[in-house]
Amino acid sequence: MRRRITSLTVLAALVATLLFALPLGFAVWQYYHENAKGDLERAADTAALAVSHELNAGLSPDLPLPEKDEAEAEVAIYLPDGRLLAGHGPAVGGSVERQAATATEDVVIGREGDELALAVPVVSGSRVTGVVRAALPLSQLRMRIILTWLGMAGLAVATTGASWLLARRFTKRLVRPLEELAAAAGRLGEGDFTARSPRAGIPEIDQVGETLDTTAARIGSTLERERAFSAEASHQLRTPLTGLRLQLEAALETPSADPYAAIRAGIASTDRLERTIEDLLALGRERRAPRAELDLDALLEEVRQAGEALLGPSGRELRIRCEEPPPARVAAAAVRQVLGVLLDNAATHGRGTVTVVARDAGDALAIDVTDEGPDLGETDPFATTPSGHGIGLRLARGLAEAEGGRLRLSRPEPPTFTLLLPATPADP
Protein backbone atom coordinates (compact mmCIF):
# COMPACT_ATOMS: atom_id res chain seq x y z
CA MET A 1 0.00 0.00 0.00
CA ARG A 2 2.87 2.35 0.78
CA ARG A 3 4.51 1.68 -2.60
CA ARG A 4 1.21 2.08 -4.39
CA ILE A 5 0.41 5.44 -2.80
CA THR A 6 3.97 6.68 -3.32
CA SER A 7 3.98 5.56 -6.96
CA LEU A 8 0.63 7.22 -7.63
CA THR A 9 1.82 10.44 -5.99
CA VAL A 10 5.04 10.51 -8.03
CA LEU A 11 3.12 9.67 -11.21
CA ALA A 12 0.71 12.52 -10.52
CA ALA A 13 3.65 14.88 -9.94
CA LEU A 14 5.26 13.77 -13.21
CA VAL A 15 2.05 14.25 -15.18
CA ALA A 16 1.52 17.69 -13.65
CA THR A 17 5.16 18.62 -14.39
CA LEU A 18 4.87 17.48 -18.01
CA LEU A 19 1.61 19.31 -18.54
CA PHE A 20 3.26 22.44 -17.18
CA ALA A 21 6.69 21.97 -18.82
CA LEU A 22 5.57 21.33 -22.42
CA PRO A 23 3.88 24.70 -23.02
CA LEU A 24 6.52 26.42 -20.91
CA GLY A 25 9.30 24.84 -23.01
CA PHE A 26 7.62 26.06 -26.20
CA ALA A 27 7.28 29.52 -24.64
CA VAL A 28 11.03 29.48 -23.83
CA TRP A 29 11.86 28.57 -27.45
CA GLN A 30 9.62 31.34 -28.75
CA TYR A 31 11.00 33.84 -26.25
CA TYR A 32 14.62 33.28 -27.25
CA HIS A 33 13.81 33.50 -30.94
CA GLU A 34 11.89 36.75 -30.47
CA ASN A 35 14.68 38.09 -28.24
CA ALA A 36 17.31 37.17 -30.85
CA LYS A 37 15.27 38.89 -33.56
CA GLY A 38 15.06 42.05 -31.44
CA ASP A 39 18.82 42.03 -30.78
CA LEU A 40 19.57 41.61 -34.50
CA GLU A 41 17.15 44.35 -35.43
CA ARG A 42 18.68 46.78 -32.96
CA ALA A 43 22.20 45.96 -34.17
CA ALA A 44 21.21 46.39 -37.83
CA ASP A 45 19.36 49.67 -37.23
CA THR A 46 22.27 51.09 -35.24
CA ALA A 47 24.73 50.24 -38.02
CA ALA A 48 22.38 51.54 -40.74
CA LEU A 49 22.09 54.90 -39.00
CA ALA A 50 25.85 55.10 -38.67
CA VAL A 51 26.65 54.42 -42.35
CA SER A 52 23.60 55.81 -44.14
CA HIS A 53 25.19 59.21 -44.82
CA GLU A 54 28.28 57.74 -46.51
CA LEU A 55 26.28 55.18 -48.47
CA ASN A 56 23.78 57.77 -49.70
CA ALA A 57 26.68 59.97 -50.84
CA GLY A 58 28.20 57.07 -52.74
CA LEU A 59 31.18 56.87 -50.41
CA SER A 60 32.61 53.93 -48.60
CA PRO A 61 31.67 54.05 -44.92
CA ASP A 62 34.56 55.23 -42.80
CA LEU A 63 32.92 54.64 -39.42
CA PRO A 64 34.55 51.74 -37.54
CA LEU A 65 32.27 48.71 -37.13
CA PRO A 66 32.24 46.58 -33.98
CA GLU A 67 34.56 43.63 -33.98
CA LYS A 68 33.16 40.10 -34.04
CA ASP A 69 31.92 38.98 -30.59
CA GLU A 70 30.79 35.46 -29.91
CA ALA A 71 28.03 36.73 -27.65
CA GLU A 72 26.79 39.45 -30.01
CA ALA A 73 25.49 39.73 -33.54
CA GLU A 74 27.87 39.90 -36.53
CA VAL A 75 27.23 43.10 -38.56
CA ALA A 76 28.12 43.56 -42.24
CA ILE A 77 27.38 46.14 -44.96
CA TYR A 78 26.52 45.06 -48.49
CA LEU A 79 26.15 46.98 -51.76
CA PRO A 80 22.82 46.60 -53.57
CA ASP A 81 24.45 44.08 -55.95
CA GLY A 82 25.25 41.81 -52.99
CA ARG A 83 28.97 42.43 -52.59
CA LEU A 84 30.40 42.69 -49.08
CA LEU A 85 31.50 46.22 -48.38
CA ALA A 86 32.50 46.07 -44.72
CA GLY A 87 32.04 44.01 -41.55
CA HIS A 88 31.87 40.30 -40.94
CA GLY A 89 29.73 38.16 -43.22
CA PRO A 90 29.73 36.14 -46.44
CA ALA A 91 31.58 37.69 -49.38
CA VAL A 92 28.37 37.62 -51.39
CA GLY A 93 25.04 38.36 -49.83
CA GLY A 94 22.42 35.64 -49.68
CA SER A 95 18.68 35.58 -50.15
CA VAL A 96 18.03 37.75 -47.08
CA GLU A 97 20.33 40.53 -48.38
CA ARG A 98 18.99 40.30 -51.94
CA GLN A 99 15.41 40.57 -50.72
CA ALA A 100 16.32 43.58 -48.53
CA ALA A 101 18.01 45.21 -51.55
CA THR A 102 14.66 45.32 -53.34
CA ALA A 103 13.37 47.63 -50.56
CA THR A 104 9.99 45.90 -50.57
CA GLU A 105 10.21 45.31 -46.81
CA ASP A 106 11.80 47.34 -44.02
CA VAL A 107 13.16 44.28 -42.25
CA VAL A 108 13.95 40.88 -43.74
CA ILE A 109 14.84 37.92 -41.47
CA GLY A 110 15.66 34.37 -42.34
CA ARG A 111 18.05 31.47 -41.92
CA GLU A 112 21.28 31.43 -43.89
CA GLY A 113 23.37 28.36 -43.33
CA ASP A 114 23.87 27.97 -39.58
CA GLU A 115 23.03 31.58 -38.85
CA LEU A 116 19.90 33.60 -38.18
CA ALA A 117 20.28 36.68 -40.43
CA LEU A 118 18.38 39.97 -40.45
CA ALA A 119 18.84 42.67 -43.12
CA VAL A 120 17.59 46.25 -43.38
CA PRO A 121 17.95 48.42 -46.50
CA VAL A 122 19.62 51.84 -46.47
CA VAL A 123 17.43 54.00 -48.70
CA SER A 124 18.04 57.40 -50.27
CA GLY A 125 14.75 58.58 -51.74
CA SER A 126 13.50 55.63 -53.80
CA ARG A 127 16.96 54.19 -54.31
CA VAL A 128 18.62 51.51 -52.15
CA THR A 129 22.19 52.52 -51.50
CA GLY A 130 23.17 49.56 -49.33
CA VAL A 131 22.05 46.73 -47.04
CA VAL A 132 23.04 46.25 -43.40
CA ARG A 133 23.12 42.64 -42.25
CA ALA A 134 23.15 41.41 -38.65
CA ALA A 135 23.51 37.68 -37.96
CA LEU A 136 23.66 35.38 -34.91
CA PRO A 137 24.91 31.77 -34.97
CA LEU A 138 22.03 29.33 -34.46
CA SER A 139 24.28 27.18 -32.27
CA GLN A 140 24.48 30.03 -29.79
CA LEU A 141 20.69 30.40 -29.82
CA ARG A 142 20.23 26.65 -29.41
CA MET A 143 22.66 26.62 -26.50
CA ARG A 144 20.66 29.25 -24.66
CA ILE A 145 17.42 27.31 -25.21
CA ILE A 146 18.95 23.96 -24.23
CA LEU A 147 20.50 25.38 -21.07
CA THR A 148 17.15 26.82 -20.07
CA TRP A 149 15.43 23.51 -20.81
CA LEU A 150 18.05 21.68 -18.75
CA GLY A 151 17.39 24.05 -15.87
CA MET A 152 13.68 23.36 -16.19
CA ALA A 153 14.35 19.61 -16.30
CA GLY A 154 16.51 19.87 -13.18
CA LEU A 155 13.78 21.79 -11.43
CA ALA A 156 11.27 19.13 -12.53
CA VAL A 157 13.52 16.36 -11.16
CA ALA A 158 13.91 18.24 -7.88
CA THR A 159 10.15 18.76 -7.70
CA THR A 160 9.49 15.08 -8.41
CA GLY A 161 12.06 14.06 -5.78
CA ALA A 162 10.48 16.38 -3.24
CA SER A 163 7.08 14.91 -4.12
CA TRP A 164 8.49 11.41 -3.60
CA LEU A 165 9.93 12.33 -0.20
CA LEU A 166 6.73 14.02 0.90
CA ALA A 167 4.68 11.09 -0.39
CA ARG A 168 6.80 8.66 1.63
CA ARG A 169 6.43 10.78 4.73
CA PHE A 170 2.69 11.26 4.48
CA THR A 171 2.16 7.67 3.32
CA LYS A 172 4.03 6.45 6.39
CA ARG A 173 1.86 8.64 8.58
CA LEU A 174 -1.27 7.36 6.84
CA VAL A 175 -0.40 3.67 6.52
CA ARG A 176 1.13 3.10 9.96
CA PRO A 177 -2.15 3.75 11.87
CA LEU A 178 -3.97 1.55 9.35
CA GLU A 179 -1.46 -1.25 9.99
CA GLU A 180 -1.84 -0.80 13.74
CA LEU A 181 -5.60 -0.78 13.29
CA ALA A 182 -5.38 -4.02 11.31
CA ALA A 183 -3.18 -5.54 14.02
CA ALA A 184 -5.71 -4.56 16.69
CA ALA A 185 -8.50 -6.07 14.59
CA GLY A 186 -6.42 -9.24 14.24
CA ARG A 187 -5.95 -9.52 18.01
CA LEU A 188 -9.68 -8.94 18.42
CA GLY A 189 -10.37 -11.75 15.95
CA GLU A 190 -8.05 -14.04 17.95
CA GLY A 191 -10.10 -13.39 21.09
CA ASP A 192 -8.07 -10.64 22.77
CA PHE A 193 -10.89 -8.23 23.61
CA THR A 194 -8.51 -5.97 25.55
CA ALA A 195 -6.87 -4.92 22.27
CA ARG A 196 -7.13 -1.19 21.64
CA SER A 197 -6.10 0.75 18.54
CA PRO A 198 -3.79 3.78 18.98
CA ARG A 199 -4.87 7.23 17.87
CA ALA A 200 -3.25 8.64 14.73
CA GLY A 201 -4.50 12.21 14.78
CA ILE A 202 -6.44 11.59 11.54
CA PRO A 203 -10.18 12.03 12.27
CA GLU A 204 -11.42 9.36 9.85
CA ILE A 205 -8.95 6.69 11.05
CA ASP A 206 -9.47 7.63 14.70
CA GLN A 207 -13.22 7.27 14.22
CA VAL A 208 -12.73 3.72 12.89
CA GLY A 209 -10.41 2.98 15.83
CA GLU A 210 -12.94 4.29 18.35
CA THR A 211 -15.67 2.17 16.77
CA LEU A 212 -13.40 -0.90 16.88
CA ASP A 213 -12.52 -0.22 20.52
CA THR A 214 -16.19 0.18 21.42
CA THR A 215 -17.00 -3.08 19.65
CA ALA A 216 -14.14 -4.90 21.42
CA ALA A 217 -15.26 -3.56 24.79
CA ARG A 218 -18.87 -4.59 24.19
CA ILE A 219 -17.94 -8.07 22.98
CA GLY A 220 -15.51 -8.56 25.87
CA SER A 221 -18.06 -7.36 28.40
CA THR A 222 -20.77 -9.55 26.91
CA LEU A 223 -18.59 -12.67 26.90
CA GLU A 224 -17.34 -12.01 30.41
CA ARG A 225 -20.88 -11.51 31.62
CA GLU A 226 -22.09 -14.64 29.84
CA ARG A 227 -19.21 -16.75 31.18
CA ALA A 228 -19.81 -15.53 34.71
CA PHE A 229 -23.53 -16.05 34.32
CA SER A 230 -23.01 -19.61 33.01
CA ALA A 231 -20.69 -20.47 35.88
CA GLU A 232 -23.06 -19.07 38.45
CA ALA A 233 -26.15 -20.50 36.77
CA SER A 234 -24.70 -24.01 36.98
CA HIS A 235 -24.56 -23.53 40.73
CA GLN A 236 -28.17 -22.38 40.71
CA LEU A 237 -29.31 -25.76 39.37
CA ARG A 238 -28.27 -27.30 42.66
CA THR A 239 -31.47 -26.18 44.44
CA PRO A 240 -33.99 -28.30 42.49
CA LEU A 241 -31.50 -31.17 42.23
CA THR A 242 -31.04 -31.10 46.00
CA GLY A 243 -34.79 -31.14 46.55
CA LEU A 244 -35.21 -34.05 44.17
CA ARG A 245 -32.40 -35.99 45.87
CA LEU A 246 -33.88 -35.41 49.32
CA GLN A 247 -37.30 -36.62 48.16
CA LEU A 248 -35.83 -39.76 46.65
CA GLU A 249 -33.73 -40.47 49.75
CA ALA A 250 -36.78 -39.97 51.97
CA ALA A 251 -38.74 -42.43 49.80
CA LEU A 252 -35.93 -44.98 50.13
CA GLU A 253 -35.82 -44.61 53.90
CA THR A 254 -39.57 -45.26 54.20
CA PRO A 255 -40.23 -48.22 51.88
CA SER A 256 -43.65 -48.70 53.41
CA ALA A 257 -44.82 -45.30 52.21
CA ASP A 258 -46.86 -44.82 49.08
CA PRO A 259 -44.33 -44.91 46.17
CA TYR A 260 -46.70 -43.00 43.93
CA ALA A 261 -46.49 -39.99 46.22
CA ALA A 262 -42.69 -40.06 45.96
CA ILE A 263 -42.94 -40.38 42.17
CA ARG A 264 -45.35 -37.46 41.96
CA ALA A 265 -43.06 -35.37 44.17
CA GLY A 266 -40.09 -36.35 41.99
CA ILE A 267 -41.97 -35.35 38.84
CA ALA A 268 -42.85 -32.01 40.45
CA SER A 269 -39.20 -31.47 41.35
CA THR A 270 -38.21 -32.39 37.80
CA ASP A 271 -40.69 -29.81 36.51
CA ARG A 272 -39.15 -27.20 38.78
CA LEU A 273 -35.69 -28.16 37.52
CA GLU A 274 -36.87 -27.77 33.94
CA ARG A 275 -38.41 -24.42 34.84
CA THR A 276 -35.11 -23.34 36.39
CA ILE A 277 -33.21 -24.23 33.23
CA GLU A 278 -35.74 -22.36 31.08
CA ASP A 279 -35.54 -19.34 33.40
CA LEU A 280 -31.75 -19.24 33.29
CA LEU A 281 -31.66 -19.51 29.50
CA ALA A 282 -34.29 -16.79 29.16
CA LEU A 283 -32.47 -14.52 31.59
CA GLY A 284 -29.19 -15.09 29.81
CA ARG A 285 -30.69 -14.08 26.44
CA GLU A 286 -33.25 -11.40 27.28
CA ARG A 287 -32.21 -9.47 30.34
CA ARG A 288 -33.51 -6.23 28.86
CA ALA A 289 -36.76 -7.50 27.36
CA PRO A 290 -40.00 -5.59 28.15
CA ARG A 291 -41.35 -6.58 31.56
CA ALA A 292 -44.93 -7.55 32.39
CA GLU A 293 -46.53 -6.96 35.79
CA LEU A 294 -45.42 -9.57 38.29
CA ASP A 295 -48.08 -12.12 39.33
CA LEU A 296 -46.96 -12.26 42.95
CA ASP A 297 -49.59 -14.79 44.10
CA ALA A 298 -48.60 -17.35 41.46
CA LEU A 299 -44.94 -16.74 42.18
CA LEU A 300 -45.33 -17.26 45.91
CA GLU A 301 -47.27 -20.46 45.25
CA GLU A 302 -44.32 -21.76 43.22
CA VAL A 303 -42.01 -20.70 46.04
CA ARG A 304 -44.17 -22.57 48.51
CA GLN A 305 -44.01 -25.77 46.48
CA ALA A 306 -40.27 -25.52 45.97
CA GLY A 307 -39.66 -24.64 49.63
CA GLU A 308 -41.75 -27.51 50.96
CA ALA A 309 -39.94 -29.93 48.66
CA LEU A 310 -36.60 -28.57 49.84
CA LEU A 311 -37.33 -28.21 53.57
CA GLY A 312 -39.93 -30.94 54.14
CA PRO A 313 -37.59 -33.95 54.12
CA SER A 314 -35.52 -32.39 56.94
CA GLY A 315 -38.66 -31.61 58.98
CA ARG A 316 -38.41 -27.85 58.58
CA GLU A 317 -41.36 -25.53 57.94
CA LEU A 318 -41.95 -22.77 55.38
CA ARG A 319 -44.24 -19.81 56.09
CA ILE A 320 -45.36 -17.25 53.49
CA ARG A 321 -47.16 -13.97 54.20
CA CYS A 322 -48.40 -11.14 51.99
CA GLU A 323 -48.78 -7.71 53.59
CA GLU A 324 -50.44 -5.75 50.76
CA PRO A 325 -47.36 -5.50 48.55
CA PRO A 326 -47.44 -3.01 45.63
CA PRO A 327 -47.37 -4.17 41.96
CA ALA A 328 -44.06 -4.33 40.12
CA ARG A 329 -43.02 -4.78 36.50
CA VAL A 330 -40.11 -7.22 36.59
CA ALA A 331 -39.21 -10.55 35.03
CA ALA A 332 -40.90 -13.34 36.95
CA ALA A 333 -38.06 -15.71 36.03
CA ALA A 334 -35.50 -13.41 37.68
CA VAL A 335 -37.53 -13.07 40.89
CA ARG A 336 -38.19 -16.81 40.96
CA GLN A 337 -34.46 -17.57 40.69
CA VAL A 338 -33.52 -15.01 43.34
CA LEU A 339 -36.03 -16.50 45.79
CA GLY A 340 -34.82 -20.00 44.86
CA VAL A 341 -31.27 -18.99 45.77
CA LEU A 342 -32.44 -17.54 49.11
CA LEU A 343 -34.42 -20.71 49.92
CA ASP A 344 -31.43 -22.89 49.06
CA ASN A 345 -29.20 -20.70 51.19
CA ALA A 346 -31.64 -20.98 54.11
CA ALA A 347 -31.93 -24.75 53.68
CA THR A 348 -28.17 -25.26 53.44
CA HIS A 349 -26.80 -22.77 55.97
CA GLY A 350 -29.85 -21.87 58.10
CA ARG A 351 -32.02 -23.58 60.70
CA GLY A 352 -35.60 -23.90 61.76
CA THR A 353 -38.56 -22.26 60.08
CA VAL A 354 -38.05 -20.22 56.93
CA THR A 355 -40.35 -17.21 56.56
CA VAL A 356 -41.06 -15.39 53.30
CA VAL A 357 -42.82 -12.02 53.64
CA ALA A 358 -43.95 -9.82 50.74
CA ARG A 359 -44.57 -6.24 51.87
CA ASP A 360 -44.79 -2.64 50.83
CA ALA A 361 -41.54 -0.70 51.23
CA GLY A 362 -42.74 2.68 49.99
CA ASP A 363 -41.69 2.95 46.36
CA ALA A 364 -40.53 -0.67 46.24
CA LEU A 365 -41.82 -4.21 46.59
CA ALA A 366 -39.88 -5.90 49.40
CA ILE A 367 -39.63 -9.69 49.85
CA ASP A 368 -37.90 -10.84 53.05
CA VAL A 369 -36.52 -14.36 53.47
CA THR A 370 -35.70 -15.16 57.11
CA ASP A 371 -34.52 -18.34 58.88
CA GLU A 372 -33.57 -19.17 62.46
CA GLY A 373 -29.91 -19.76 61.81
CA PRO A 374 -26.91 -18.33 63.70
CA ASP A 375 -25.86 -14.69 63.65
CA LEU A 376 -23.88 -13.89 60.47
CA GLY A 377 -21.97 -11.13 62.26
CA GLU A 378 -19.55 -9.14 60.06
CA THR A 379 -19.20 -11.77 57.35
CA ASP A 380 -20.10 -10.92 53.75
CA PRO A 381 -22.51 -13.60 52.55
CA PHE A 382 -22.09 -12.41 48.92
CA ALA A 383 -18.34 -13.04 48.86
CA THR A 384 -17.29 -16.22 47.04
CA THR A 385 -15.08 -18.53 49.10
CA PRO A 386 -12.68 -21.13 47.66
CA SER A 387 -15.25 -23.82 48.44
CA GLY A 388 -17.80 -22.08 46.21
CA HIS A 389 -20.13 -20.70 48.87
CA GLY A 390 -21.67 -17.39 47.89
CA ILE A 391 -21.86 -18.08 44.14
CA GLY A 392 -25.64 -18.39 44.25
CA LEU A 393 -26.07 -15.23 46.32
CA ARG A 394 -23.82 -13.32 43.94
CA LEU A 395 -25.89 -14.54 40.99
CA ALA A 396 -29.08 -13.54 42.84
CA ARG A 397 -27.71 -10.06 43.46
CA GLY A 398 -26.80 -9.74 39.76
CA LEU A 399 -30.32 -10.81 38.70
CA ALA A 400 -31.88 -8.32 41.13
CA GLU A 401 -29.72 -5.46 39.85
CA ALA A 402 -30.53 -6.40 36.25
CA GLU A 403 -34.21 -5.78 37.11
CA GLY A 404 -33.41 -2.41 38.65
CA GLY A 405 -33.66 -3.77 42.21
CA ARG A 406 -31.36 -4.67 45.08
CA LEU A 407 -30.61 -7.70 47.22
CA ARG A 408 -29.03 -7.15 50.63
CA LEU A 409 -28.60 -8.67 54.05
CA SER A 410 -31.04 -6.53 56.00
CA ARG A 411 -30.44 -8.24 59.42
CA PRO A 412 -27.61 -10.56 60.45
CA GLU A 413 -29.69 -12.05 63.33
CA PRO A 414 -31.87 -13.74 62.57
CA PRO A 415 -30.40 -13.90 59.05
CA THR A 416 -32.75 -11.93 56.83
CA PHE A 417 -32.21 -11.24 53.15
CA THR A 418 -34.40 -8.58 51.54
CA LEU A 419 -35.16 -8.32 47.82
CA LEU A 420 -36.22 -4.81 46.80
CA LEU A 421 -37.92 -4.35 43.42
CA PRO A 422 -39.11 -1.02 41.96
CA ALA A 423 -42.88 -0.67 42.35
CA THR A 424 -45.07 0.27 39.39
CA PRO A 425 -46.29 3.88 39.77
CA ALA A 426 -50.03 4.10 40.39
CA ASP A 427 -52.20 5.54 37.60
CA PRO A 428 -53.34 9.15 38.38
CSV table of C-alpha atoms in Angstrom, one decimal, residues 200-388:
chain,number,residue,atom,x,y,z
A,200,ALA,CA,-3.2,8.6,14.7
A,201,GLY,CA,-4.5,12.2,14.8
A,202,ILE,CA,-6.4,11.6,11.5
A,203,PRO,CA,-10.2,12.0,12.3
A,204,GLU,CA,-11.4,9.4,9.8
A,205,ILE,CA,-8.9,6.7,11.0
A,206,ASP,CA,-9.5,7.6,14.7
A,207,GLN,CA,-13.2,7.3,14.2
A,208,VAL,CA,-12.7,3.7,12.9
A,209,GLY,CA,-10.4,3.0,15.8
A,210,GLU,CA,-12.9,4.3,18.4
A,211,THR,CA,-15.7,2.2,16.8
A,212,LEU,CA,-13.4,-0.9,16.9
A,213,ASP,CA,-12.5,-0.2,20.5
A,214,THR,CA,-16.2,0.2,21.4
A,215,THR,CA,-17.0,-3.1,19.6
A,216,ALA,CA,-14.1,-4.9,21.4
A,217,ALA,CA,-15.3,-3.6,24.8
A,218,ARG,CA,-18.9,-4.6,24.2
A,219,ILE,CA,-17.9,-8.1,23.0
A,220,GLY,CA,-15.5,-8.6,25.9
A,221,SER,CA,-18.1,-7.4,28.4
A,222,THR,CA,-20.8,-9.5,26.9
A,223,LEU,CA,-18.6,-12.7,26.9
A,224,GLU,CA,-17.3,-12.0,30.4
A,225,ARG,CA,-20.9,-11.5,31.6
A,226,GLU,CA,-22.1,-14.6,29.8
A,227,ARG,CA,-19.2,-16.7,31.2
A,228,ALA,CA,-19.8,-15.5,34.7
A,229,PHE,CA,-23.5,-16.1,34.3
A,230,SER,CA,-23.0,-19.6,33.0
A,231,ALA,CA,-20.7,-20.5,35.9
A,232,GLU,CA,-23.1,-19.1,38.5
A,233,ALA,CA,-26.1,-20.5,36.8
A,234,SER,CA,-24.7,-24.0,37.0
A,235,HIS,CA,-24.6,-23.5,40.7
A,236,GLN,CA,-28.2,-22.4,40.7
A,237,LEU,CA,-29.3,-25.8,39.4
A,238,ARG,CA,-28.3,-27.3,42.7
A,239,THR,CA,-31.5,-26.2,44.4
A,240,PRO,CA,-34.0,-28.3,42.5
A,241,LEU,CA,-31.5,-31.2,42.2
A,242,THR,CA,-31.0,-31.1,46.0
A,243,GLY,CA,-34.8,-31.1,46.6
A,244,LEU,CA,-35.2,-34.1,44.2
A,245,ARG,CA,-32.4,-36.0,45.9
A,246,LEU,CA,-33.9,-35.4,49.3
A,247,GLN,CA,-37.3,-36.6,48.2
A,248,LEU,CA,-35.8,-39.8,46.6
A,249,GLU,CA,-33.7,-40.5,49.7
A,250,ALA,CA,-36.8,-40.0,52.0
A,251,ALA,CA,-38.7,-42.4,49.8
A,252,LEU,CA,-35.9,-45.0,50.1
A,253,GLU,CA,-35.8,-44.6,53.9
A,254,THR,CA,-39.6,-45.3,54.2
A,255,PRO,CA,-40.2,-48.2,51.9
A,256,SER,CA,-43.7,-48.7,53.4
A,257,ALA,CA,-44.8,-45.3,52.2
A,258,ASP,CA,-46.9,-44.8,49.1
A,259,PRO,CA,-44.3,-44.9,46.2
A,260,TYR,CA,-46.7,-43.0,43.9
A,261,ALA,CA,-46.5,-40.0,46.2
A,262,ALA,CA,-42.7,-40.1,46.0
A,263,ILE,CA,-42.9,-40.4,42.2
A,264,ARG,CA,-45.4,-37.5,42.0
A,265,ALA,CA,-43.1,-35.4,44.2
A,266,GLY,CA,-40.1,-36.3,42.0
A,267,ILE,CA,-42.0,-35.3,38.8
A,268,ALA,CA,-42.8,-32.0,40.4
A,269,SER,CA,-39.2,-31.5,41.4
A,270,THR,CA,-38.2,-32.4,37.8
A,271,ASP,CA,-40.7,-29.8,36.5
A,272,ARG,CA,-39.1,-27.2,38.8
A,273,LEU,CA,-35.7,-28.2,37.5
A,274,GLU,CA,-36.9,-27.8,33.9
A,275,ARG,CA,-38.4,-24.4,34.8
A,276,THR,CA,-35.1,-23.3,36.4
A,277,ILE,CA,-33.2,-24.2,33.2
A,278,GLU,CA,-35.7,-22.4,31.1
A,279,ASP,CA,-35.5,-19.3,33.4
A,280,LEU,CA,-31.7,-19.2,33.3
A,281,LEU,CA,-31.7,-19.5,29.5
A,282,ALA,CA,-34.3,-16.8,29.2
A,283,LEU,CA,-32.5,-14.5,31.6
A,284,GLY,CA,-29.2,-15.1,29.8
A,285,ARG,CA,-30.7,-14.1,26.4
A,286,GLU,CA,-33.2,-11.4,27.3
A,287,ARG,CA,-32.2,-9.5,30.3
A,288,ARG,CA,-33.5,-6.2,28.9
A,289,ALA,CA,-36.8,-7.5,27.4
A,290,PRO,CA,-40.0,-5.6,28.1
A,291,ARG,CA,-41.4,-6.6,31.6
A,292,ALA,CA,-44.9,-7.6,32.4
A,293,GLU,CA,-46.5,-7.0,35.8
A,294,LEU,CA,-45.4,-9.6,38.3
A,295,ASP,CA,-48.1,-12.1,39.3
A,296,LEU,CA,-47.0,-12.3,42.9
A,297,ASP,CA,-49.6,-14.8,44.1
A,298,ALA,CA,-48.6,-17.4,41.5
A,299,LEU,CA,-44.9,-16.7,42.2
A,300,LEU,CA,-45.3,-17.3,45.9
A,301,GLU,CA,-47.3,-20.5,45.3
A,302,GLU,CA,-44.3,-21.8,43.2
A,303,VAL,CA,-42.0,-20.7,46.0
A,304,ARG,CA,-44.2,-22.6,48.5
A,305,GLN,CA,-44.0,-25.8,46.5
A,306,ALA,CA,-40.3,-25.5,46.0
A,307,GLY,CA,-39.7,-24.6,49.6
A,308,GLU,CA,-41.7,-27.5,51.0
A,309,ALA,CA,-39.9,-29.9,48.7
A,310,LEU,CA,-36.6,-28.6,49.8
A,311,LEU,CA,-37.3,-28.2,53.6
A,312,GLY,CA,-39.9,-30.9,54.1
A,313,PRO,CA,-37.6,-33.9,54.1
A,314,SER,CA,-35.5,-32.4,56.9
A,315,GLY,CA,-38.7,-31.6,59.0
A,316,ARG,CA,-38.4,-27.8,58.6
A,317,GLU,CA,-41.4,-25.5,57.9
A,318,LEU,CA,-42.0,-22.8,55.4
A,319,ARG,CA,-44.2,-19.8,56.1
A,320,ILE,CA,-45.4,-17.3,53.5
A,321,ARG,CA,-47.2,-14.0,54.2
A,322,CYS,CA,-48.4,-11.1,52.0
A,323,GLU,CA,-48.8,-7.7,53.6
A,324,GLU,CA,-50.4,-5.8,50.8
A,325,PRO,CA,-47.4,-5.5,48.6
A,326,PRO,CA,-47.4,-3.0,45.6
A,327,PRO,CA,-47.4,-4.2,42.0
A,328,ALA,CA,-44.1,-4.3,40.1
A,329,ARG,CA,-43.0,-4.8,36.5
A,330,VAL,CA,-40.1,-7.2,36.6
A,331,ALA,CA,-39.2,-10.6,35.0
A,332,ALA,CA,-40.9,-13.3,37.0
A,333,ALA,CA,-38.1,-15.7,36.0
A,334,ALA,CA,-35.5,-13.4,37.7
A,335,VAL,CA,-37.5,-13.1,40.9
A,336,ARG,CA,-38.2,-16.8,41.0
A,337,GLN,CA,-34.5,-17.6,40.7
A,338,VAL,CA,-33.5,-15.0,43.3
A,339,LEU,CA,-36.0,-16.5,45.8
A,340,GLY,CA,-34.8,-20.0,44.9
A,341,VAL,CA,-31.3,-19.0,45.8
A,342,LEU,CA,-32.4,-17.5,49.1
A,343,LEU,CA,-34.4,-20.7,49.9
A,344,ASP,CA,-31.4,-22.9,49.1
A,345,ASN,CA,-29.2,-20.7,51.2
A,346,ALA,CA,-31.6,-21.0,54.1
A,347,ALA,CA,-31.9,-24.7,53.7
A,348,THR,CA,-28.2,-25.3,53.4
A,349,HIS,CA,-26.8,-22.8,56.0
A,350,GLY,CA,-29.8,-21.9,58.1
A,351,ARG,CA,-32.0,-23.6,60.7
A,352,GLY,CA,-35.6,-23.9,61.8
A,353,THR,CA,-38.6,-22.3,60.1
A,354,VAL,CA,-38.1,-20.2,56.9
A,355,THR,CA,-40.3,-17.2,56.6
A,356,VAL,CA,-41.1,-15.4,53.3
A,357,VAL,CA,-42.8,-12.0,53.6
A,358,ALA,CA,-43.9,-9.8,50.7
A,359,ARG,CA,-44.6,-6.2,51.9
A,360,ASP,CA,-44.8,-2.6,50.8
A,361,ALA,CA,-41.5,-0.7,51.2
A,362,GLY,CA,-42.7,2.7,50.0
A,363,ASP,CA,-41.7,2.9,46.4
A,364,ALA,CA,-40.5,-0.7,46.2
A,365,LEU,CA,-41.8,-4.2,46.6
A,366,ALA,CA,-39.9,-5.9,49.4
A,367,ILE,CA,-39.6,-9.7,49.8
A,368,ASP,CA,-37.9,-10.8,53.0
A,369,VAL,CA,-36.5,-14.4,53.5
A,370,THR,CA,-35.7,-15.2,57.1
A,371,ASP,CA,-34.5,-18.3,58.9
A,372,GLU,CA,-33.6,-19.2,62.5
A,373,GLY,CA,-29.9,-19.8,61.8
A,374,PRO,CA,-26.9,-18.3,63.7
A,375,ASP,CA,-25.9,-14.7,63.6
A,376,LEU,CA,-23.9,-13.9,60.5
A,377,GLY,CA,-22.0,-11.1,62.3
A,378,GLU,CA,-19.6,-9.1,60.1
A,379,THR,CA,-19.2,-11.8,57.4
A,380,ASP,CA,-20.1,-10.9,53.8
A,381,PRO,CA,-22.5,-13.6,52.5
A,382,PHE,CA,-22.1,-12.4,48.9
A,383,ALA,CA,-18.3,-13.0,48.9
A,384,THR,CA,-17.3,-16.2,47.0
A,385,THR,CA,-15.1,-18.5,49.1
A,386,PRO,CA,-12.7,-21.1,47.7
A,387,SER,CA,-15.3,-23.8,48.4
A,388,GLY,CA,-17.8,-22.1,46.2
